[in-house]
Amino acid sequence: MAETITTDMVIHDVVTKYPATVKVFHGHGLPCTACAVGARESVAGGARTHRFPPEKLELLIKDLNAAANGEVTSITPKKAPVGRGVPLTMANGAPDRKIKQVIAIMSGKGGVGKSLVTGLLAVSLRRQGQQVGILDGDITGPSIARMFGTKGQPTKSANGGIEPLRSKGGIKVVSMNMFLEKESDPVVWRGPMISSAIKQFYSDVDWGNLDYLLVDLPPGTSDAPMTVMQALPLDGVVIVSSPQMLATMIVMKCINMVQQLKGSIVGVVENMSYFETPKGERYEIFGSSNGAELVGMTGAPLLGTLPIDSALTTLCDAGRVEEYYAEHYEELAANFTNTLRIKR
Ligand SMILES: Nc1ncnc2c1ncn2[C@@H]1O[C@H](COP(=O)(O)OP(=O)(O)O)[C@@H](O)[C@H]1O
Ligand SMILES: [Mg+2]
């Protein structure tokens, strides 16, 4: 018989000691186990953060104890929802699906680090041995190819599709830059052309077998995000925010759009959370963290809080993002894969 799990125990300690309780948290709609908040928050605190009805806390505790003791619980496992308009044959779990998970990286605002989070998430997933592709959905302002130093014109694959470029670490990349004569050539396209380019990047590119296809999106809630949400077999969205962004409500627009289109938010990432000096002093340059509010608004876990690091900017500009290593990004990727595993 396991020791009794109580509301004041730290979530991380509960799930580490009794892994069977992870499904109970998620079955009750609490993503805290894959959340940075869960590392220090109690069961009661996590429940409050996620606006869990207090009257259901007793049943949650009962189920956690039942799971820890290998007994029957009141919950049934949940299936991850897919984006609206997705043909059922393409939905997750279909036997012929070569791309296992399609995940979009979104934020209402530009310059918040969407492309950087996409790139570094891809790098960490690749280090875990996963097959990863990046579809650069920012047609008019692509930045992924530059970050990975991938250059070259598109070629035909053995199957007659478009062969993606490959980064040094083996990440498959498709970006509008590949189709321009000069990287600096502008793409002066209206919405429908942008939408059709994104669809073609998905369907005409020979991605092969992938564990994850990450779709980097431009800011805003118009053509590109709408196309990705409605026309691609999307499994989930990662929302990127920064501390001061919540005040502008731009991130809220983005979250509302995903929810209106019945998309699934995998988690939120707070970028540029703080700056740490070599002596370990922390400065919250853009204000204090809004991680808990984001979790409350989305009902999704906080996958990571990322510091400002000038080394990162230098490596990105030099096309050497794959040489960057920091614990935060490994944690981000681990929280991301854990959340998706549990949602399945
Ligand atoms: N945590 C960070 N530390 C240092 N530089 C960052 C960080 N996040 C983003 N940047 C830099 O800020 C700029 C904007 O980031 P980017 O990922 O292009 O934003 P977005 O795709 O949201 O427009 C880039 O030059 C990027 O390298
Ligand atoms: Mg970008």
PDB file of C-alpha atoms in Angstrom, residues 45 75 79 81 86 99 130 144 150 183 203 209 234 238 247 298 300 308 319 331 337 340-341:
ATOM      1  CA  GLY A  45      -1.803  24.771  -5.755  1.00  0.00           C
ATOM      2  CA  ILE A  75     -11.231   8.546 -15.120  1.00  0.00           C
ATOM      3  CA  LYS A  79      -7.598  11.394 -26.874  1.00  0.00           C
ATOM      4  CA  PRO A  81      -8.207  16.563 -30.440  1.00  0.00           C
ATOM      5  CA  VAL A  86      -8.873  17.480 -40.754  1.00  0.00           C
ATOM      6  CA  ILE A  99       4.201  12.367 -40.096  1.00  0.00           C
ATOM      7  CA  GLN A 130      13.625  11.980 -33.250  1.00  0.00           C
ATOM      8  CA  ILE A 144      14.377  29.236 -40.300  1.00  0.00           C
ATOM      9  CA  THR A 150      20.663  25.713 -44.899  1.00  0.00           C
ATOM     10  CA  GLU A 183      17.534  35.592 -49.998  1.00  0.00           C
ATOM     11  CA  SER A 203       1.571  18.304 -49.406  1.00  0.00           C
ATOM     12  CA  ASN A 209       8.787   9.617 -42.082  1.00  0.00           C
ATOM     13  CA  LEU A 234      -2.668  19.771 -36.974  1.00  0.00           C
ATOM     14  CA  VAL A 238       2.529  25.756 -28.877  1.00  0.00           C
ATOM     15  CA  ALA A 247      -0.448  43.181 -20.908  1.00  0.00           C
ATOM     16  CA  THR A 298      -5.133  28.076 -21.753  1.00  0.00           C
ATOM     17  CA  ALA A 300      -2.291  23.920 -20.916  1.00  0.00           C
ATOM     18  CA  ILE A 308      17.616  36.026 -22.809  1.00  0.00           C
ATOM     19  CA  GLY A 319      23.325  29.854 -39.110  1.00  0.00           C
ATOM     20  CA  GLU A 331      13.683  20.606 -20.425  1.00  0.00           C
ATOM     21  CA  THR A 337       7.175  15.209 -25.640  1.00  0.00           C
ATOM     22  CA  LEU A 340       2.046  14.873 -26.231  1.00  0.00           C
ATOM     23  CA  ARG A 341       2.590  11.331 -24.972  1.00  0.00           C
TER      24      ARG A 341
END
